[in-house]
Tab-separated table of C-alpha atoms in Angstrom:
chain	number	residue	atom	x	y	z
A	21	MET	CA	0.000	0.000	0.000
A	22	VAL	CA	1.280	3.480	-0.854
A	23	LEU	CA	0.069	6.646	0.847
A	24	THR	CA	1.215	10.097	-0.258
A	25	THR	CA	0.706	13.432	1.437
A	26	SER	CA	-2.062	14.271	-1.000
A	27	GLY	CA	-4.056	11.069	-0.380
A	28	SER	CA	-7.495	11.012	1.203
A	29	ILE	CA	-7.459	8.790	4.269
A	30	ARG	CA	-9.567	7.927	7.285
A	31	ASN	CA	-8.500	7.998	10.906
A	32	SER	CA	-8.715	4.559	12.489
A	33	GLN	CA	-5.850	5.209	14.867
A	34	TRP	CA	-5.158	2.648	17.543
A	35	ALA	CA	-7.865	0.277	16.268
A	36	ILE	CA	-5.706	-2.626	17.326
A	37	TYR	CA	-5.815	-1.467	20.949
A	38	GLY	CA	-9.575	-1.237	20.864
A	39	LEU	CA	-9.768	-4.795	19.605
A	40	LEU	CA	-7.392	-5.947	22.300
A	41	ARG	CA	-9.532	-4.447	25.026
A	42	GLY	CA	-12.680	-6.229	23.956
A	43	CYS	CA	-11.507	-9.405	22.326
A	44	ARG	CA	-7.742	-9.678	22.478
A	45	ARG	CA	-7.736	-13.467	22.432
A	46	ASN	CA	-9.111	-13.323	18.915
A	47	LEU	CA	-6.656	-10.697	17.786
A	48	LYS	CA	-6.066	-10.669	14.043
A	49	ARG	CA	-4.000	-8.371	11.948
A	50	VAL	CA	-5.887	-5.209	11.275
A	51	SER	CA	-5.274	-2.944	8.326
A	52	THR	CA	-6.089	0.674	8.980
A	53	LEU	CA	-5.666	3.885	7.090
A	54	LEU	CA	-4.501	7.012	8.814
A	55	ALA	CA	-5.669	10.553	9.133
A	56	ALA	CA	-3.647	13.361	7.632
A	57	GLY	CA	-4.283	17.054	7.739
A	58	LEU	CA	-2.784	20.375	8.441
A	59	LEU	CA	-2.803	21.374	12.120
A	60	LEU	CA	-1.776	24.865	13.182
A	61	GLY	CA	0.700	25.642	15.908
A	62	PHE	CA	3.929	24.233	14.462
A	63	LEU	CA	6.256	27.077	13.524
A	64	VAL	CA	8.890	26.339	10.925
A	65	VAL	CA	11.810	28.725	10.731
A	66	LEU	CA	13.225	28.784	7.215
A	67	SER	CA	16.905	29.186	6.523
A	68	PRO	CA	18.475	30.818	3.475
A	69	ALA	CA	20.558	27.784	2.469
A	70	SER	CA	20.408	26.839	-1.190
A	71	ALA	CA	18.856	23.575	-2.371
A	72	SER	CA	20.895	20.915	-4.077
A	73	GLY	CA	19.817	17.417	-5.027
A	74	ALA	CA	19.330	14.859	-7.730
A	75	ALA	CA	15.847	16.061	-8.672
A	76	THR	CA	15.312	19.192	-10.738
A	77	ARG	CA	14.630	22.379	-8.812
A	78	SER	CA	11.041	22.613	-10.037
A	79	SER	CA	10.134	19.047	-9.010
A	80	SER	CA	8.939	17.836	-5.629
A	81	ILE	CA	11.410	16.269	-3.212
A	82	PRO	CA	10.833	12.511	-2.718
A	83	ILE	CA	11.181	11.402	0.904
A	84	GLY	CA	10.535	7.769	1.754
A	85	ALA	CA	8.730	6.526	4.861
A	86	LEU	CA	8.549	2.890	5.940
A	87	PHE	CA	6.047	2.145	8.711
A	88	ASP	CA	4.184	-0.930	9.961
A	89	LEU	CA	0.644	0.175	9.167
A	90	THR	CA	-0.582	-3.403	9.563
A	91	GLY	CA	0.494	-6.419	11.599
A	92	PRO	CA	1.314	-6.690	15.318
A	93	ASN	CA	3.428	-3.522	15.263
A	94	SER	CA	0.740	-1.411	13.588
A	95	LEU	CA	-0.088	0.628	16.688
A	96	ILE	CA	3.430	2.051	16.418
A	97	GLY	CA	3.459	2.382	12.639
A	98	GLN	CA	0.133	4.179	12.483
A	99	SER	CA	1.154	6.825	15.002
A	100	ASP	CA	4.513	7.312	13.277
A	101	ALA	CA	2.875	7.774	9.895
A	102	ALA	CA	0.261	10.187	11.238
A	103	MET	CA	2.883	12.435	12.815
A	104	ALA	CA	5.255	12.395	9.838
A	105	LYS	CA	2.403	13.298	7.465
A	106	LYS	CA	1.272	16.164	9.711
A	107	LEU	CA	4.701	17.760	9.925
A	108	ILE	CA	5.401	17.350	6.205
A	109	ALA	CA	2.002	18.874	5.372
A	110	ILE	CA	2.760	21.832	7.632
A	111	GLN	CA	6.170	22.310	6.053
A	112	ASN	CA	4.651	22.176	2.571
A	113	SER	CA	2.131	24.831	3.595
A	114	HIS	CA	5.079	27.054	4.480
A	115	GLY	CA	6.630	26.643	1.048
A	116	GLY	CA	8.304	23.258	1.436
A	117	ILE	CA	12.080	23.313	1.109
A	118	HIS	CA	13.008	26.615	-0.551
A	119	GLY	CA	9.909	26.579	-2.724
A	120	ARG	CA	9.892	22.859	-3.507
A	121	LYS	CA	7.160	20.688	-1.991
A	122	ILE	CA	8.026	17.431	-0.248
A	123	ASN	CA	6.440	14.240	-1.599
A	124	LEU	CA	6.266	11.863	1.364
A	125	ILE	CA	5.919	8.308	0.031
A	126	VAL	CA	4.619	6.053	2.820
A	127	LEU	CA	4.860	2.275	2.445
A	128	ASP	CA	3.429	-0.397	4.759
A	129	SER	CA	6.088	-2.903	5.820
A	130	GLN	CA	3.401	-5.048	7.522
A	131	THR	CA	5.636	-5.926	10.522
A	132	GLN	CA	7.571	-8.232	8.188
A	133	PRO	CA	11.301	-7.581	7.627
A	134	ALA	CA	11.273	-9.209	4.177
A	135	VAL	CA	8.429	-6.953	3.058
A	136	GLY	CA	10.258	-3.955	4.473
A	137	TYR	CA	13.427	-4.808	2.572
A	138	ALA	CA	11.560	-5.114	-0.735
A	139	GLU	CA	9.790	-1.803	-0.173
A	140	VAL	CA	12.984	0.028	0.740
A	141	LYS	CA	14.496	-1.148	-2.539
A	142	GLN	CA	11.434	0.249	-4.327
A	143	LEU	CA	11.803	3.592	-2.559
A	144	VAL	CA	15.489	3.838	-3.455
A	145	GLU	CA	15.571	2.349	-6.944
A	146	GLN	CA	12.202	3.432	-8.327
A	147	ASP	CA	11.202	6.497	-6.329
A	148	HIS	CA	14.778	7.816	-5.984
A	149	ILE	CA	14.251	9.128	-2.485
A	150	VAL	CA	16.590	11.743	-1.028
A	151	ALA	CA	16.167	10.542	2.572
A	152	MET	CA	13.949	8.241	4.612
A	153	LEU	CA	11.906	8.198	7.815
A	154	GLY	CA	11.414	4.910	9.635
A	155	PRO	CA	11.320	1.993	10.002
A	156	ASP	CA	9.632	1.427	13.355
A	157	PHE	CA	10.330	-2.306	13.851
A	158	THR	CA	13.764	-3.336	15.115
A	159	SER	CA	13.892	-6.583	13.146
A	160	THR	CA	13.138	-4.708	9.917
A	161	ALA	CA	15.793	-2.118	10.701
A	162	GLU	CA	18.430	-4.817	11.201
A	163	VAL	CA	17.663	-6.128	7.699
A	164	ILE	CA	17.493	-2.863	5.774
A	165	TYR	CA	20.120	-0.558	7.258
A	166	PRO	CA	23.110	-2.192	5.481
A	167	TYR	CA	21.350	-1.620	2.145
A	168	LEU	CA	20.508	2.002	2.998
A	169	ASP	CA	24.115	2.605	4.005
A	170	GLN	CA	25.303	1.068	0.758
A	171	GLN	CA	22.957	3.345	-1.196
A	172	LYS	CA	23.957	6.349	0.949
A	173	VAL	CA	20.386	7.253	1.894
A	174	PRO	CA	20.226	9.183	5.204
A	175	THR	CA	17.609	7.530	7.391
A	176	VAL	CA	16.086	8.677	10.686
A	177	ALA	CA	14.333	5.745	12.358
A	178	ASP	CA	12.025	5.069	15.307
A	179	VAL	CA	13.222	1.696	16.576
A	180	GLY	CA	14.295	0.399	19.951
A	181	GLY	CA	17.299	-1.826	20.339
A	182	GLY	CA	19.565	-2.722	17.465
A	183	SER	CA	23.276	-2.336	16.802
A	184	TRP	CA	23.209	1.312	15.766
A	185	ASN	CA	26.265	2.257	17.796
A	186	ASN	CA	28.409	-0.821	17.327
A	187	PRO	CA	29.644	0.788	15.152
A	188	ALA	CA	27.331	3.590	14.055
A	189	PRO	CA	26.124	2.953	10.475
A	190	PRO	CA	27.197	6.014	8.425
A	191	TYR	CA	23.701	6.875	7.125
A	192	PHE	CA	21.388	5.367	9.764
A	193	PHE	CA	20.219	7.458	12.748
A	194	ASP	CA	17.782	6.426	15.474
A	195	ILE	CA	15.661	8.631	17.725
A	196	PRO	CA	14.469	6.562	20.726
A	197	GLU	CA	16.478	5.815	23.816
A	198	THR	CA	18.908	2.934	23.435
A	199	ASP	CA	18.740	-0.370	25.281
A	200	ALA	CA	21.627	0.851	27.446
A	201	ASP	CA	19.708	4.031	28.348
A	202	VAL	CA	16.681	1.960	29.427
A	203	ALA	CA	18.759	-0.593	31.311
A	204	GLU	CA	20.754	2.047	33.191
A	205	VAL	CA	17.776	3.920	34.604
A	206	THR	CA	15.730	0.765	35.327
A	207	LEU	CA	18.540	-1.204	36.974
A	208	GLY	CA	19.615	1.923	38.832
A	209	TYR	CA	16.131	2.230	40.301
A	210	MET	CA	16.099	-1.486	41.164
A	211	HIS	CA	19.432	-1.213	42.949
A	212	LEU	CA	18.242	1.740	45.008
A	213	HIS	CA	15.080	-0.104	46.036
A	214	GLY	CA	16.532	-3.475	46.965
A	215	ILE	CA	15.562	-5.513	43.905
A	216	LYS	CA	18.219	-8.206	43.556
A	217	THR	CA	16.521	-10.897	41.445
A	218	LEU	CA	14.600	-10.280	38.213
A	219	SER	CA	12.338	-12.601	36.212
A	220	TRP	CA	12.094	-11.859	32.494
A	221	LEU	CA	9.461	-12.255	29.758
A	222	GLY	CA	10.496	-10.805	26.401
A	223	THR	CA	9.557	-11.046	22.750
A	224	GLU	CA	11.562	-13.129	20.295
A	225	ASP	CA	12.416	-10.185	18.068
A	226	GLY	CA	15.102	-7.561	17.727
A	227	PHE	CA	13.586	-5.333	20.413
A	228	GLY	CA	13.266	-8.091	23.003
A	229	GLU	CA	16.597	-9.726	22.235
A	230	THR	CA	18.752	-6.594	22.270
A	231	GLY	CA	16.944	-5.360	25.372
A	232	LEU	CA	17.763	-8.608	27.161
A	233	ALA	CA	21.397	-8.380	26.036
A	234	ALA	CA	21.722	-4.862	27.483
A	235	PHE	CA	20.166	-5.866	30.808
A	236	ARG	CA	22.356	-8.959	31.051
A	237	GLN	CA	25.453	-6.870	30.393
A	238	LEU	CA	24.648	-4.200	32.979
A	239	ALA	CA	22.753	-6.140	35.675
A	240	PRO	CA	25.878	-7.357	37.532
A	241	LYS	CA	27.039	-3.752	38.020
A	242	PHE	CA	23.808	-3.011	39.863
A	243	GLY	CA	23.748	-6.228	41.884
A	244	VAL	CA	20.737	-7.642	40.006
A	245	LYS	CA	20.547	-11.290	38.916
A	246	ILE	CA	18.368	-12.154	35.907
A	247	LEU	CA	16.740	-15.563	36.401
A	248	PRO	CA	15.993	-18.075	33.575
A	249	ILE	CA	13.916	-16.209	31.020
A	250	GLN	CA	10.613	-16.834	29.253
A	251	THR	CA	9.787	-15.629	25.727
A	252	MET	CA	6.773	-14.793	23.579
A	253	VAL	CA	6.174	-13.833	19.950
A	254	ASP	CA	4.632	-10.636	18.614
A	255	SER	CA	1.389	-12.410	17.736
A	256	SER	CA	0.933	-14.048	21.161
A	257	THR	CA	-2.571	-13.783	22.579
A	258	ASP	CA	-1.992	-15.834	25.758
A	259	VAL	CA	1.153	-15.852	27.868
A	260	THR	CA	-0.264	-17.297	31.082
A	261	PRO	CA	1.999	-20.393	30.886
A	262	GLN	CA	5.126	-18.236	30.715
A	263	LEU	CA	3.938	-15.930	33.492
A	264	THR	CA	2.993	-18.892	35.670
A	265	ARG	CA	6.550	-20.206	35.404
A	266	LEU	CA	7.935	-16.768	36.265
A	267	LYS	CA	5.603	-16.482	39.244
A	268	GLN	CA	7.098	-19.695	40.599
A	269	GLN	CA	10.599	-18.177	40.514
A	270	HIS	CA	9.690	-15.888	43.455
A	271	ALA	CA	11.905	-13.098	42.147
A	272	ASN	CA	11.921	-9.598	43.592
A	273	ALA	CA	10.436	-8.238	40.345
A	274	ILE	CA	9.243	-9.322	36.887
A	275	MET	CA	10.156	-7.499	33.667
A	276	ILE	CA	7.874	-7.701	30.608
A	277	TYR	CA	10.054	-6.506	27.751
A	278	THR	CA	8.068	-5.960	24.580
A	279	ALA	CA	6.287	-3.260	22.583
A	280	GLY	CA	2.980	-2.840	20.796
A	281	ALA	CA	0.050	-5.207	21.243
A	282	PRO	CA	1.943	-7.785	23.364
A	283	THR	CA	2.325	-5.247	26.174
A	284	VAL	CA	-1.421	-5.425	26.776
A	285	VAL	CA	-1.654	-9.202	26.375
A	286	ALA	CA	1.030	-9.797	28.999
A	287	GLN	CA	-0.293	-7.158	31.390
A	288	GLN	CA	-3.842	-8.525	31.362
A	289	ASP	CA	-2.638	-12.090	31.792
A	290	ALA	CA	-0.519	-11.042	34.782
A	291	ALA	CA	-3.590	-9.472	36.373
A	292	GLN	CA	-5.656	-12.622	35.775
A	293	LEU	CA	-2.973	-14.672	37.516
A	294	ASN	CA	-3.079	-12.245	40.456
A	295	ILE	CA	0.683	-11.835	40.384
A	296	ARG	CA	1.764	-9.858	43.439
A	297	THR	CA	5.424	-9.574	42.474
A	298	PRO	CA	6.260	-5.995	41.397
A	299	LEU	CA	5.799	-5.763	37.631
A	300	PHE	CA	7.876	-3.690	35.247
A	301	GLN	CA	7.283	-3.119	31.550
A	302	SER	CA	9.760	-1.800	29.013
A	303	ASN	CA	9.736	1.693	27.564
A	304	GLY	CA	7.610	0.205	24.754
A	305	ALA	CA	4.548	0.445	27.019
A	306	ALA	CA	5.000	4.103	27.917
A	307	LEU	CA	1.986	5.503	26.082
A	308	PRO	CA	-1.639	6.329	26.942
A	309	GLN	CA	-3.042	3.690	24.582
A	310	PHE	CA	-1.418	0.972	26.681
A	311	LEU	CA	-3.208	2.320	29.746
A	312	GLN	CA	-6.533	2.536	27.914
A	313	ALA	CA	-6.338	-0.976	26.494
A	314	ALA	CA	-4.996	-2.698	29.618
A	315	GLY	CA	-7.522	-0.919	31.844
A	316	HIS	CA	-7.389	-1.767	35.556
A	317	ALA	CA	-4.828	-4.480	34.828
A	318	ALA	CA	-2.221	-1.759	34.279
A	319	ASN	CA	-2.540	-0.353	37.792
A	320	GLY	CA	0.739	-0.635	39.664
A	321	VAL	CA	3.020	-1.522	36.765
A	322	MET	CA	6.234	0.502	36.620
A	323	LEU	CA	8.291	1.347	33.570
A	324	PRO	CA	11.014	3.647	32.246
A	325	GLY	CA	9.387	6.507	30.385
A	326	GLY	CA	10.227	9.902	29.005
A	327	ASN	CA	9.221	13.373	30.068
A	328	LEU	CA	6.416	13.350	27.490
A	329	GLN	CA	4.327	11.245	29.861
A	330	LEU	CA	4.539	14.018	32.449
A	331	GLY	CA	3.170	16.508	29.912
A	332	ASN	CA	2.414	20.020	31.066
A	333	SER	CA	3.488	19.193	34.629
A	334	LEU	CA	7.117	19.542	33.536
A	335	PRO	CA	8.786	22.560	35.134
A	336	ALA	CA	9.441	25.518	32.860
A	337	SER	CA	13.165	24.991	33.341
A	338	ASN	CA	13.097	21.559	31.667
A	339	PRO	CA	14.739	21.892	28.222
A	340	GLN	CA	12.217	19.505	26.647
A	341	ARG	CA	9.169	21.484	27.691
A	342	PRO	CA	8.890	23.642	24.510
A	343	ALA	CA	9.066	20.630	22.176
A	344	ILE	CA	6.618	18.624	24.268
A	345	LYS	CA	4.161	21.521	24.430
A	346	ARG	CA	4.348	21.969	20.655
A	347	PHE	CA	3.920	18.235	20.078
A	348	LEU	CA	0.855	18.004	22.319
A	349	SER	CA	-0.735	20.900	20.435
A	350	LEU	CA	-0.414	18.823	17.271
A	351	TYR	CA	-1.175	15.308	18.452
A	352	HIS	CA	-3.317	15.837	21.576
A	353	SER	CA	-2.034	12.606	23.130
A	354	ALA	CA	1.185	11.703	24.931
A	355	ASN	CA	1.967	8.987	22.402
A	356	ARG	CA	5.669	8.288	22.771
A	357	PHE	CA	5.992	6.717	19.304
A	358	ALA	CA	4.451	9.754	17.624
A	359	GLY	CA	6.827	11.790	19.784
A	360	ASP	CA	9.794	9.863	18.432
A	361	MET	CA	8.637	10.544	14.881
A	362	TYR	CA	8.101	14.214	15.700
A	363	ASP	CA	11.794	14.402	16.535
A	364	ALA	CA	12.840	12.312	13.523
A	365	THR	CA	10.858	14.433	11.084
A	366	THR	CA	11.891	17.711	12.722
A	367	LEU	CA	15.584	16.835	12.484
A	368	LEU	CA	15.260	15.771	8.859
A	369	LEU	CA	13.404	18.985	7.980
A	370	ARG	CA	16.015	21.083	9.774
A	371	ALA	CA	18.746	19.333	7.823
A	372	MET	CA	17.038	19.946	4.457
A	373	LEU	CA	16.308	23.582	5.291
A	374	ALA	CA	19.962	24.072	6.164
A	375	VAL	CA	21.657	22.198	3.306
A	376	GLY	CA	18.949	21.424	0.740
A	377	PRO	CA	17.657	18.032	-0.449
A	378	ASN	CA	21.100	16.543	-0.971
A	379	SER	CA	21.613	13.116	0.601
A	380	GLN	CA	25.278	13.459	1.471
A	381	LYS	CA	24.850	16.967	2.872
A	382	ILE	CA	21.868	15.838	4.963
A	383	ASP	CA	23.989	13.019	6.377
A	384	ALA	CA	26.813	15.465	7.183
A	385	TYR	CA	24.361	17.798	8.924
A	386	LEU	CA	22.983	15.002	11.106
A	387	ASN	CA	26.496	13.833	11.969
A	388	HIS	CA	27.875	17.233	12.940
A	389	LYS	CA	25.070	19.714	13.687
A	390	VAL	CA	22.717	17.831	16.034
A	391	LYS	CA	24.045	18.830	19.452
A	392	ASN	CA	21.937	18.873	22.633
A	393	TYR	CA	18.716	18.860	20.627
A	394	ALA	CA	15.944	19.004	23.246
A	395	GLY	CA	13.103	17.109	21.636
A	396	VAL	CA	10.002	15.233	22.692
A	397	THR	CA	11.907	11.986	23.270
A	398	GLY	CA	14.826	13.471	25.152
A	399	VAL	CA	17.991	15.498	24.852
A	400	MET	CA	20.186	14.023	22.120
A	401	SER	CA	23.404	14.632	20.248
A	402	PHE	CA	24.756	12.846	17.174
A	403	SER	CA	28.325	12.462	15.982
A	404	PRO	CA	30.097	10.349	13.363
A	405	THR	CA	30.379	7.561	15.962
A	406	ILE	CA	27.067	8.012	17.834
A	407	HIS	CA	23.799	7.807	15.910
A	408	ALA	CA	21.350	6.894	18.681
A	409	GLY	CA	20.454	7.487	22.284
A	410	ILE	CA	19.337	10.218	24.626
A	411	SER	CA	20.689	11.477	27.904
A	412	PRO	CA	19.707	8.796	30.460
A	413	THR	CA	18.449	11.589	32.703
A	414	SER	CA	15.738	12.216	30.083
A	415	LEU	CA	14.103	9.000	31.366
A	416	SER	CA	12.268	8.444	34.648
A	417	ILE	CA	10.559	5.557	36.409
A	418	LEU	CA	6.788	5.939	36.104
A	419	LYS	CA	3.898	4.020	37.656
A	420	ALA	CA	0.484	3.459	36.096
A	421	ASN	CA	-2.560	4.105	38.231
A	422	GLY	CA	-6.100	5.154	37.391
A	423	GLY	CA	-5.434	5.485	33.670
A	424	THR	CA	-2.459	7.837	33.960
A	425	PHE	CA	1.280	7.672	34.577
A	426	HIS	CA	2.719	9.105	37.764
A	427	LEU	CA	6.330	9.983	38.472
A	428	VAL	CA	7.997	7.555	40.874
A	429	GLN	CA	11.583	8.764	40.580
A	430	SER	CA	13.240	10.944	37.964
A	431	GLY	CA	16.352	9.890	36.117
A	432	VAL	CA	18.190	12.859	37.582
A	433	SER	CA	17.297	11.693	41.101
A	434	ILE	CA	18.246	8.079	40.339
A	435	PHE	CA	21.713	8.942	39.063
A	436	LYS	CA	22.371	11.451	41.832
A	437	SER	CA	21.473	8.819	44.421
A	438	LEU	CA	23.660	6.222	42.698
A	439	SER	CA	26.612	8.605	42.627
A	440	ARG	CA	26.384	8.798	46.424
A	441	SER	CA	25.524	5.189	47.282
A	442	CYS	CA	27.023	3.141	44.451
A	443	ALA	CA	29.593	4.997	42.406
A	444	ALA	CA	30.810	1.621	41.118
A	445	CYS	CA	27.383	1.104	39.532
A	446	LEU	CA	28.040	4.000	37.174
A	447	ARG	CA	31.694	3.371	36.451
A	448	GLY	CA	32.371	2.300	32.870
A	449	LEU	CA	28.747	2.304	31.750
A	450	PRO	CA	28.259	2.535	27.948
A	451	LYS	CA	27.244	6.055	27.003
A	452	SER	CA	24.800	6.847	24.206
């Protein structure tokens, strides 16, 4: 399926979560189309840089976008696509890039890496894109980024996990917090609160596997032992057997490490089993739609989340507050995936406004000019060797209760406390 910025589409956002709430055990893949439209309130500051690219000056600028609009990851893909289309439409209403409109070509990778690879080749070889947004599925990203690097297409993705800094692929940049960022703040909190043993249920995909690897690497520093793990797949609709086995481990806490629809499946099953062990979810559950779909089952679960979930309660001194306020005026929901794509699209637009629609110049801009960018996701800086990650202090530990997230302990507080009580915990940690 191909959607362009001029297409007429309906808003069926988060349909998969609605299905999960009422009949999640009969969950099927749902194909939805997204809403697009021009929303006011996003101010674009144009720069005088000249445009330069493969396309003629009078033509539109082709930008690719690869999102999972269908399949188990569609709740992420739909929000990503909606936000990218909104920001591109706003930019086009302000004259595009130095008078040239942007043609955003959105393809549905269907939560299937093989489909994503074929569609990326189409975007590069047939549509001749200048740059790309997405993907939003870690397993797809692992498959396609070597090809995008080979073709020298600058790409700004919304995926968790992955090997983006080992080493940093020259043309592939990633917005969300890294596995190390998530592990540091979560394990730091666990250390401070006496959690020494951790049971683990994670998905058998790139997100779950790289998340587990990061926790296993860092857990010994924080005095946390990860017990024998249990796994699930993205399409799982019942994980009570796995959770029952974890319950019998009698650990100090249980981590559910997944994203998308499985976050709700696992959370509701844990509630049905009346698990009293403290439950943690990954950063993949830090969004209002998780709370809405899981309902009362979500009460009490803790997770690492960004400042977006604290919304307008952020102090005026927080550097992310302006970006978060602007984002909420556009999206009207603290959807962390849409927030990631807000940052991805904003950075790509800034690059094109500064250097024009030239792939190599865009890549150079992202490598050298993104310093302490305070976005919706966090405060981030890129360099030729670092293409992912936010400041760990941009994350906090949140708790769900009554359909909202509440601050338990900020990242700043966690790391300050660790510096006093366990300096060895912080020594030699990988930095994003």
